[in-house]
mmCIF file of C-alpha atoms and ligand atoms in Angstrom:
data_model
loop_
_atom_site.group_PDB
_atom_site.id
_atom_site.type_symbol
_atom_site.label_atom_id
_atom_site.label_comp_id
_atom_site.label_asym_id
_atom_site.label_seq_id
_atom_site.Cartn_x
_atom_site.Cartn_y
_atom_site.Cartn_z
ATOM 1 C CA UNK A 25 123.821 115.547 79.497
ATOM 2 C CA UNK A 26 124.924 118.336 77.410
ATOM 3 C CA UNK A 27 127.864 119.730 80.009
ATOM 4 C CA UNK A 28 129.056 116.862 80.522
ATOM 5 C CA UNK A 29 132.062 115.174 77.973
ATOM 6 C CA UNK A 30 131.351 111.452 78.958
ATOM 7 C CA UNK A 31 128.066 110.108 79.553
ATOM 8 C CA UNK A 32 127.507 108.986 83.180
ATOM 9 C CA UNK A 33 125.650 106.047 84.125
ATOM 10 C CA UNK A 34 127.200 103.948 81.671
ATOM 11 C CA UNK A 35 130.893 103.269 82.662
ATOM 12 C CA UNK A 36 131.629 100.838 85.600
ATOM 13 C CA UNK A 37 131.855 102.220 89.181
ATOM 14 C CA UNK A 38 135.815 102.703 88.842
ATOM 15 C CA UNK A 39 135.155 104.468 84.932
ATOM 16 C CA UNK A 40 137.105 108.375 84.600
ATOM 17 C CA UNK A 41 135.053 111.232 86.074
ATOM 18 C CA UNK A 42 132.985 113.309 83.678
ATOM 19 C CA UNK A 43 134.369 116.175 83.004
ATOM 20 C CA UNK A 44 132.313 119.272 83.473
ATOM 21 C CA UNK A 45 132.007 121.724 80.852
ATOM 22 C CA UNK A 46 129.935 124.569 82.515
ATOM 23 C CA UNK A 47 128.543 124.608 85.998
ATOM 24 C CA UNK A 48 124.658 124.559 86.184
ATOM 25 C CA UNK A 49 122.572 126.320 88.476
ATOM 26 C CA UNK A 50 122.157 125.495 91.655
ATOM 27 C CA UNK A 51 118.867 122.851 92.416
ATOM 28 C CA UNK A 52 116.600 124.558 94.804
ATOM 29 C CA UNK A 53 114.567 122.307 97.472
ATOM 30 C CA UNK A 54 111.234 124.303 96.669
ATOM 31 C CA UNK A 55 111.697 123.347 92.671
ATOM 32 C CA UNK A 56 111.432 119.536 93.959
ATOM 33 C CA UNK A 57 108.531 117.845 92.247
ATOM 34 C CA UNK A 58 105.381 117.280 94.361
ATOM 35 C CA UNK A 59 102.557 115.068 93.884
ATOM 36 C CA UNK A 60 104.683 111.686 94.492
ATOM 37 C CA UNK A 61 107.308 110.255 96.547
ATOM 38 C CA UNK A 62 111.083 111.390 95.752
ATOM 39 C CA UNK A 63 114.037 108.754 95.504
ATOM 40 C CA UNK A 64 117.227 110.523 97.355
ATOM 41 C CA UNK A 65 120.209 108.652 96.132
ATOM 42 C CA UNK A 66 122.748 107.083 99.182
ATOM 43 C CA UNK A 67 126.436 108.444 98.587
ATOM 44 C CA UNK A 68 128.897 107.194 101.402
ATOM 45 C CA UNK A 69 132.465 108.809 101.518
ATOM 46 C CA UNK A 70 133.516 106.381 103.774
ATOM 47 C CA UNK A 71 135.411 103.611 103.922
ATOM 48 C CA UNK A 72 133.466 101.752 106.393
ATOM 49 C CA UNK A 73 129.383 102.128 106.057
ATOM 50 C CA UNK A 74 127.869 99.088 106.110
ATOM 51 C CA UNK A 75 126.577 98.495 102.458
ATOM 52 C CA UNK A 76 128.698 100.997 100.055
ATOM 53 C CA UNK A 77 131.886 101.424 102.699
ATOM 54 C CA UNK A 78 135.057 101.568 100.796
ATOM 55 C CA UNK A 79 132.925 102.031 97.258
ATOM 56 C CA UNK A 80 133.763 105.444 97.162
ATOM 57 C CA UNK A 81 136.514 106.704 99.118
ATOM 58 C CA UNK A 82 138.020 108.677 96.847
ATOM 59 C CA UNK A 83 136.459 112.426 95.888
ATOM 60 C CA UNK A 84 136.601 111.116 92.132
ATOM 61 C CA UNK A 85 135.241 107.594 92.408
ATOM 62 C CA UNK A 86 132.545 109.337 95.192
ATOM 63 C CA UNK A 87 131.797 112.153 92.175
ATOM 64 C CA UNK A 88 131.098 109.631 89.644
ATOM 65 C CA UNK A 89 129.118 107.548 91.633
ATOM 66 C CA UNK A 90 126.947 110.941 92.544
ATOM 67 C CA UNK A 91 126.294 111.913 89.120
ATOM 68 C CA UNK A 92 125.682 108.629 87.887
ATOM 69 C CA UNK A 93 122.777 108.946 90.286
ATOM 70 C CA UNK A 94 121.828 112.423 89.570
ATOM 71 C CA UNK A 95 121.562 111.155 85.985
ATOM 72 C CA UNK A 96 119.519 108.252 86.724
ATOM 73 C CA UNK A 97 117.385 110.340 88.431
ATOM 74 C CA UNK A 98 117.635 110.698 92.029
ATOM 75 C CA UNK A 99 115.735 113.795 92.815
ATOM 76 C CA UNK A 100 118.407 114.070 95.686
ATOM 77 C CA UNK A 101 121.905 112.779 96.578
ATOM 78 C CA UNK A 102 122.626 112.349 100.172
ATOM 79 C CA UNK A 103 126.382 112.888 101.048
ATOM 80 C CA UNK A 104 128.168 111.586 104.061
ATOM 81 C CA UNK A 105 131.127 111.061 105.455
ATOM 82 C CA UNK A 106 130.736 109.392 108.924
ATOM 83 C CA UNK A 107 129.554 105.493 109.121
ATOM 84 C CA UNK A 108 126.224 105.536 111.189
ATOM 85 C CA UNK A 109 125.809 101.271 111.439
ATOM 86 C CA UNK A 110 126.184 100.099 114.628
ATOM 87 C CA UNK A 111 129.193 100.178 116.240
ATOM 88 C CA UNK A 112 130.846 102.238 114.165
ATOM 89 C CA UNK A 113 133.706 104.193 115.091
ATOM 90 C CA UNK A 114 133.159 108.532 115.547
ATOM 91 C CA UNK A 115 134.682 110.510 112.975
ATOM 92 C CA UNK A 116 136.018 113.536 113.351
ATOM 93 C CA UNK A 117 134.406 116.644 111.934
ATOM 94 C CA UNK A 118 137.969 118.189 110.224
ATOM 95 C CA UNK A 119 138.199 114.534 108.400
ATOM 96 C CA UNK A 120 134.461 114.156 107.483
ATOM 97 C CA UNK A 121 134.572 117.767 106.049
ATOM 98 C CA UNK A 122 137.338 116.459 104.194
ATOM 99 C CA UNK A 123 135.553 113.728 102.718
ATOM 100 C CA UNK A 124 132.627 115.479 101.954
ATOM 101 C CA UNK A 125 133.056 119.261 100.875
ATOM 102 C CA UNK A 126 134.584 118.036 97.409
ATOM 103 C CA UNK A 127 131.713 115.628 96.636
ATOM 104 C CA UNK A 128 129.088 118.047 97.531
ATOM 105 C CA UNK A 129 130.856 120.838 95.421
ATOM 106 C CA UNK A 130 131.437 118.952 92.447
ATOM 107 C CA UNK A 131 127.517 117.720 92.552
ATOM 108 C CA UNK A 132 126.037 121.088 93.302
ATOM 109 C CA UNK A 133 127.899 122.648 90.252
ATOM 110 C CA UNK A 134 126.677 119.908 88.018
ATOM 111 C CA UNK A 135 122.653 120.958 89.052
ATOM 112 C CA UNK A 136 122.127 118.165 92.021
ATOM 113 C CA UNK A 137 120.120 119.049 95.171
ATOM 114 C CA UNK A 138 121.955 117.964 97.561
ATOM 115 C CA UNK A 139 121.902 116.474 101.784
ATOM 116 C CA UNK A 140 124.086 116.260 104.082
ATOM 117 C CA UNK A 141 124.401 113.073 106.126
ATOM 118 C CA UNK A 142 125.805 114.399 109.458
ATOM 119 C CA UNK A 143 125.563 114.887 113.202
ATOM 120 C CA UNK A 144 128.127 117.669 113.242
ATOM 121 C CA UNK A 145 126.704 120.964 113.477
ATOM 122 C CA UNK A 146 130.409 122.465 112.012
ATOM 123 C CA UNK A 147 130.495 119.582 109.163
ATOM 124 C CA UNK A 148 126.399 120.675 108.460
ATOM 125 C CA UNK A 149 127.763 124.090 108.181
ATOM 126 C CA UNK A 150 130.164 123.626 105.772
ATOM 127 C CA UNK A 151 128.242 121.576 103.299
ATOM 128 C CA UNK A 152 125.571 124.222 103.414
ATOM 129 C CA UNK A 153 128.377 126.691 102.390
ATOM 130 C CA UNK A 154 129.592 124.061 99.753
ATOM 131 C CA UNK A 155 125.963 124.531 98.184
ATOM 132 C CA UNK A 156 124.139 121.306 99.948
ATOM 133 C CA UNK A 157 120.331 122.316 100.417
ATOM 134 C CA UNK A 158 119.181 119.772 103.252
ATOM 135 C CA UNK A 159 120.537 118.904 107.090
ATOM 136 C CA UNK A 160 120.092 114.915 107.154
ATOM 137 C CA UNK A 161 121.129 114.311 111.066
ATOM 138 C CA UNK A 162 120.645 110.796 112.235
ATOM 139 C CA UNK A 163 121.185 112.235 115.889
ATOM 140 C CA UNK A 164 118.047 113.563 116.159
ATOM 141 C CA UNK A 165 119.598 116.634 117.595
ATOM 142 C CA UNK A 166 120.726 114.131 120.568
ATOM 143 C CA UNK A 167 124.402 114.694 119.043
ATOM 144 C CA UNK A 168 124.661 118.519 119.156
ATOM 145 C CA UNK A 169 122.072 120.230 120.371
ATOM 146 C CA UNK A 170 123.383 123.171 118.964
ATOM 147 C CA UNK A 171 122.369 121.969 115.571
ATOM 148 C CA UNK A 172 118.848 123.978 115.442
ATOM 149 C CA UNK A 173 120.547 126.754 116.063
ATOM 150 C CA UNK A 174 122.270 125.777 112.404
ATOM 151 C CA UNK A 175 118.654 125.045 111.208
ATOM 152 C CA UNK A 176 117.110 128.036 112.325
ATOM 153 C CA UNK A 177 120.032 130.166 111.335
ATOM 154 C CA UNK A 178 119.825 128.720 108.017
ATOM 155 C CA UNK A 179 116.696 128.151 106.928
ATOM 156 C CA UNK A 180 117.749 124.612 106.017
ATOM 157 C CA UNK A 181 115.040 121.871 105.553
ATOM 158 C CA UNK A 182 116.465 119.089 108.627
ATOM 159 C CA UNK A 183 115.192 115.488 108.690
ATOM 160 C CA UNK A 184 114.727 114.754 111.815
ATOM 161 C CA UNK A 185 115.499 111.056 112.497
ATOM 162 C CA UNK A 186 114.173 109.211 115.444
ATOM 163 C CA UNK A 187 117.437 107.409 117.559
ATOM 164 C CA UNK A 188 118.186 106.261 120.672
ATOM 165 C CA UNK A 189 121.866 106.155 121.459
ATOM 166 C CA UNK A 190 124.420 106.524 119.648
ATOM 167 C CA UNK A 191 125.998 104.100 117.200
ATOM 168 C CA UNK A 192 127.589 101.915 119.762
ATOM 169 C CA UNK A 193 124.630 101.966 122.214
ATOM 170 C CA UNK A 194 121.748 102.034 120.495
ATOM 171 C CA UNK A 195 121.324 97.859 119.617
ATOM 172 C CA UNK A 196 120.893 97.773 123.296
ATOM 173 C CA UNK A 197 118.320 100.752 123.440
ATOM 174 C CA UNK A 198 115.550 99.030 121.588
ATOM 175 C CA UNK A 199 112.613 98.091 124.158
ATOM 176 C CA UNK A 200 108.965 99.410 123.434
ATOM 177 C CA UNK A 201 105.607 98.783 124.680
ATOM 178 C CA UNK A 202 104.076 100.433 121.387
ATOM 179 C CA UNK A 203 106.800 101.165 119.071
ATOM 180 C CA UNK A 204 104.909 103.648 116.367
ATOM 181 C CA UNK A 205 103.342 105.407 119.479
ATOM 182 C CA UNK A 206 106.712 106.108 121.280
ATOM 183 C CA UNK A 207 108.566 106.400 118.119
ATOM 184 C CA UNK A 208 106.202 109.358 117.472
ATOM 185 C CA UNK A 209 106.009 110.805 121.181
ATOM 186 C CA UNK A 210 109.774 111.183 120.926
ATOM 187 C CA UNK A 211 110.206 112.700 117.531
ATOM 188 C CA UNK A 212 107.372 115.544 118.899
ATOM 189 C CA UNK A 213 109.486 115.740 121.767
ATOM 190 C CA UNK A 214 112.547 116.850 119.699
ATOM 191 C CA UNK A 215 110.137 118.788 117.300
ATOM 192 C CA UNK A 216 109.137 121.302 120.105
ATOM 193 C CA UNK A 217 112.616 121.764 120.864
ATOM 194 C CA UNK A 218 113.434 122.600 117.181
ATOM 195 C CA UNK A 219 110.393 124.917 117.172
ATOM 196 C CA UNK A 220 111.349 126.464 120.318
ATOM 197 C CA UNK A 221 114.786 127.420 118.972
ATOM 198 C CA UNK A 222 113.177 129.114 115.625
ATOM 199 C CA UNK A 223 113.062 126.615 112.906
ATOM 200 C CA UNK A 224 110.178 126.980 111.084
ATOM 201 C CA UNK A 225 107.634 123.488 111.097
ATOM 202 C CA UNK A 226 108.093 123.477 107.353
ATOM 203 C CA UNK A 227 111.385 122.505 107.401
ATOM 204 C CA UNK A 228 111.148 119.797 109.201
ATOM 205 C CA UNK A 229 111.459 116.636 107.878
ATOM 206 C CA UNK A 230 110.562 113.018 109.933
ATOM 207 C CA UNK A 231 112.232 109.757 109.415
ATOM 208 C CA UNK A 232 111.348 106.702 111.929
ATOM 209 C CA UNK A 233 114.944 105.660 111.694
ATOM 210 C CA UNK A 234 114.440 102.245 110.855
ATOM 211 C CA UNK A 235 117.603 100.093 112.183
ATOM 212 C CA UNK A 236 118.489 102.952 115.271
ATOM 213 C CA UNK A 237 117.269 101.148 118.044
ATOM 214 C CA UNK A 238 115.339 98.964 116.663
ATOM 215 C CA UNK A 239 115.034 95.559 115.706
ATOM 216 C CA UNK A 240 113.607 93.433 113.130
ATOM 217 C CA UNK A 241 109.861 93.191 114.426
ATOM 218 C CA UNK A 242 109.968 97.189 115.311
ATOM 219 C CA UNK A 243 111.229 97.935 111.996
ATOM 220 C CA UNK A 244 108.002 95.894 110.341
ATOM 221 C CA UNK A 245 105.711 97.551 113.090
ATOM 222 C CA UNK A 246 106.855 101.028 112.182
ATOM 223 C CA UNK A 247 106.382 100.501 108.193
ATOM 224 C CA UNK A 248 102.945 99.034 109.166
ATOM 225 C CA UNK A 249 102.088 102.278 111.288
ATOM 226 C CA UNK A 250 103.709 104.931 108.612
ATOM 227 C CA UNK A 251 100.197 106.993 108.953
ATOM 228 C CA UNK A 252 101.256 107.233 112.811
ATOM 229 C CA UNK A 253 103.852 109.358 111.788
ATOM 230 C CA UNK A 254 102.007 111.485 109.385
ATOM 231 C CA UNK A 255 99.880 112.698 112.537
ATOM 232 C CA UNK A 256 102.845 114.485 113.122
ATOM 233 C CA UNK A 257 102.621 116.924 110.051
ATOM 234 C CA UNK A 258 105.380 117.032 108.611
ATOM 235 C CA UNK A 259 106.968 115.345 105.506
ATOM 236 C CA UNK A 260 108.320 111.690 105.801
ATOM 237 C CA UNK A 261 111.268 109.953 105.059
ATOM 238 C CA UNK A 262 111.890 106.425 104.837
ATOM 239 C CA UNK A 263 114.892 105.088 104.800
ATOM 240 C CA UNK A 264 115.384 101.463 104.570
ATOM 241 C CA UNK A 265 117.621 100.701 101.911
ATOM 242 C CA UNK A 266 119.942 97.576 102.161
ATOM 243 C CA UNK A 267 119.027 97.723 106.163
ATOM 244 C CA UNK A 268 119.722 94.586 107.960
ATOM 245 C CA UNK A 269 115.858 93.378 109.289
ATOM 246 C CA UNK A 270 115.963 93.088 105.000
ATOM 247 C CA UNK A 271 118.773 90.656 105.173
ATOM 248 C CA UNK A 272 117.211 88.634 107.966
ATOM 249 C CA UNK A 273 113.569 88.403 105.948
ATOM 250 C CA UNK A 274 115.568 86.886 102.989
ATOM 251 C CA UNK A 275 117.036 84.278 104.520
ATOM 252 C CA UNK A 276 118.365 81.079 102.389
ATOM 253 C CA UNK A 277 118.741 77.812 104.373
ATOM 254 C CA UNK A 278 120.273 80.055 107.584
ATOM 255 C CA UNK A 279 121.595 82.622 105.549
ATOM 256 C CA UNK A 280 120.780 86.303 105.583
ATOM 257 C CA UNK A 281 121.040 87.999 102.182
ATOM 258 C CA UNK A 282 124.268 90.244 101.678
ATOM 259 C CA UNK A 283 123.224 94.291 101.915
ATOM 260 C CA UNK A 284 123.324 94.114 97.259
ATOM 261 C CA UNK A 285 120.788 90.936 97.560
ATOM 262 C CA UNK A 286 118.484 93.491 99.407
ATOM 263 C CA UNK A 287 117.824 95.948 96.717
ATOM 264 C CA UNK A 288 114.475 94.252 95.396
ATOM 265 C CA UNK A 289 113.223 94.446 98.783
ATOM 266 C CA UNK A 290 113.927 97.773 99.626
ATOM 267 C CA UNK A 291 112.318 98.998 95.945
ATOM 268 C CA UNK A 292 109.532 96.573 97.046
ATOM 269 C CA UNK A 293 109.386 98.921 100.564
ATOM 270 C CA UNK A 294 109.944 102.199 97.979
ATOM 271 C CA UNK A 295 106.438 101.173 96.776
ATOM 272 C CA UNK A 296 104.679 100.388 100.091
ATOM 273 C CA UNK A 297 105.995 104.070 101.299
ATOM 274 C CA UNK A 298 105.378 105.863 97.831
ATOM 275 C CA UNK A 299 101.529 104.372 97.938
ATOM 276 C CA UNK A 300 100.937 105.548 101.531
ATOM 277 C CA UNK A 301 102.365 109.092 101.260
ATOM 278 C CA UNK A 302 105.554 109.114 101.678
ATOM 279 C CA UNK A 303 107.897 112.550 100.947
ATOM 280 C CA UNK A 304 110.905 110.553 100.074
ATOM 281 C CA UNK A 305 112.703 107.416 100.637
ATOM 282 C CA UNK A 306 116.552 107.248 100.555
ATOM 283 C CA UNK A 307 118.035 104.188 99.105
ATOM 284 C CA UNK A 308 121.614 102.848 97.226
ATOM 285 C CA UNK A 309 119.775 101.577 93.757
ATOM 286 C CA UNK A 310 117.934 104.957 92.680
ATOM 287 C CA UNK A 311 116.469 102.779 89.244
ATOM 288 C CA UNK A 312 114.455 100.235 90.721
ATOM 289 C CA UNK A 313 112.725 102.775 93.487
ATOM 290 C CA UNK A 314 111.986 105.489 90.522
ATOM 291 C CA UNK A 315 110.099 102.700 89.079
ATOM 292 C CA UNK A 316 108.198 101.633 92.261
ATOM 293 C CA UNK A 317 107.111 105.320 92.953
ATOM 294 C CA UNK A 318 105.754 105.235 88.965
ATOM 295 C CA UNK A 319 104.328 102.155 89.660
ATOM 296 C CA UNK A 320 102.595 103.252 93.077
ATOM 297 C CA UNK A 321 101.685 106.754 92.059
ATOM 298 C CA UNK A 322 99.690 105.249 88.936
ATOM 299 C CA UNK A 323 98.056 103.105 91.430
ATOM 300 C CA UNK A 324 97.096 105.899 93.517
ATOM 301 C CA UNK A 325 95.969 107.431 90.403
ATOM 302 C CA UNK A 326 93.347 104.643 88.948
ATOM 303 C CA UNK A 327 89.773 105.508 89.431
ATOM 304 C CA UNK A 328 87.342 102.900 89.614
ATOM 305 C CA UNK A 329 85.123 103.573 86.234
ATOM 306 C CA UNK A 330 82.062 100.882 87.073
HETATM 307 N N1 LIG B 4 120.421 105.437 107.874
HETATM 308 C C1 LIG B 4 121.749 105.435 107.626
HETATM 309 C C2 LIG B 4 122.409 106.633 107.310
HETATM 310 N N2 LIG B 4 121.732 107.797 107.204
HETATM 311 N N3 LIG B 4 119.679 108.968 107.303
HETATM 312 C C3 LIG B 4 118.384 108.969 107.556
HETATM 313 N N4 LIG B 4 117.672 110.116 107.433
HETATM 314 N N5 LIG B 4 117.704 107.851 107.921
HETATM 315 C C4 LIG B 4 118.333 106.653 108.073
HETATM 316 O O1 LIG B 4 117.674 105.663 108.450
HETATM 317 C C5 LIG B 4 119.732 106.600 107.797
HETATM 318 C C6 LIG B 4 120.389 107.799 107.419
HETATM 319 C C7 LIG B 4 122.459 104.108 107.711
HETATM 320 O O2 LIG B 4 123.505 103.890 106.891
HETATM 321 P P1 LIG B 4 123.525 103.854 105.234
HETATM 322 O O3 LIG B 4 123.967 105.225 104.824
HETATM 323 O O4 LIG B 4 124.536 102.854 104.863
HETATM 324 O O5 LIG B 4 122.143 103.545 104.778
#
């Protein structure tokens, strides 16, 4: 708080950015705390994502928005700059790295850790030179393949997200005999690859991709299964936040809640995830998932006495 000449976290979305007073140094991923599940903060530079779109278009209002986060206490911000609901029109890489690079230098200087949320291997490459620590690729490496390269080159930690498709197929892609099972057959699949080209099996990161060819029942089966994807071993992500099958549980008389009615649900998922072993979970409201990983790790934590 003490670099910073107006308090964050306290002004409106639209309030002045902070100014910053002296850079801090740079977050590494190995300081992250261990021993319970980390809340990354959601930061859209886009005009269009599905929840946020539009919130933050601007580097300033985007910059605010981050370090009202990082102040909250998101343990990471995840920056993007390329819609990834379905349907959504591509992006190109010069006008993603556009949006992006200014966000992620701004946050990096003021001590975030932060991810990038791309499936450009050039866009990945800049943010990493802007000072972002993680490659968050919703591909699955089924975008670029060229991306491990980028990983192994790097050293980066990549979360590996399962997808079938791209945005404007993948609604049409979701058919499963055994979702968890196949779900984890293809993220080993991709794995090997990634392994093959050099990255190291610690930097890998797995996310079921909840909402990428999927729909509402395979989204509940996969939460149910989370310890399927632990066989894989590597850390987990989950990444529900705001996501539609959320929308369609809280349904008022034939309604589906709006993406901001969701965000007691998805702390109520933060918890599930945090009590069964989750790495992380990436969500919009960092608050209300810090307190459902307390809340879950002191659960985990109780001993029976009698
Ligand atoms: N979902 C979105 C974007 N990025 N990254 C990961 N690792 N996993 C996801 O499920 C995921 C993601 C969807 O859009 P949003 O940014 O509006 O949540």
């Amino acid at each position: 708080m003490d670099s910073l000449a107006a308090a964050p976290g306290t002004g409106p979305a639209t309030s002045p950015l902070p100014i910053l007073r002296k850079p801090r140094p740079a977050a590494k991923f190995a300081d992250l705390p261990t021993g319970r599940t980390l809340v990354m903060g959601i930061l859209n530079v886009t005009p269009d994502s599905f929840s946020d779109g539009g919130q933050h278009a601007t580097a300033d209002t985007a910059i605010a928005a981050g370090l009202r986060m990082f102040y909250a206490g998101a343990d990471i911000i995840d920056v993007g700059g390329e819609s990834t609901r379905p349907g959504a029109e591509d992006v190109s890489p010069e006008e993603e790295q556009r949006r992006v690079v200014p966000v992620i230098e701004a946050l990096v200087k003021a001590g975030a850790l932060v991810s990038i949320d791309t499936t450009h291997t050039s866009t990945a490459a800049a943010a990493l030179k802007a000072g972002a620590a993680i490659i968050n690729d919703v591909s699955g490496l089924t975008m670029e393949p060229e991306m491990a390269d980028l990983v192994a080159s790097s050293k980066a930690p990549y979360i590996l997200t399962h997808r079938r498709g791209d945005a404007r197929t993948m609604n049409s892609l979701a058919e499963y005999k055994d979702v968890a099972g196949e779900v984890v057959a293809e993220l080993a699949g991709v794995r090997d690859k990634l392994l093959a080209a050099g990255v190291g099996p610690d930097q890998i990161i797995v996310d079921p991709g909840l909402g990428f060819a999927k729909n509402d029942a395979q989204n509940w089966e996969l939460l149910q299964n989370l310890d399927q994807l632990d066989s894989l071993g590597h850390r987990v992500l989950v990444a529900a936040s705001r996501k539609r099958f959320l929308g369609s549980l809280l349904t008022v008389a034939g309604k589906a809640a709006a993406p901001e009615e969701r965000d007691a649900a998805t702390a109520a998922i933060t918890a599930i995830s945090a009590f069964r072993g989750a790495w992380a979970v990436r969500v919009h409201d960092v608050g209300p998932s810090l307190d459902a990983v307390k809340v879950a790790s002191r659960v985990a934590a109780a001993r029976t006495t009698h």
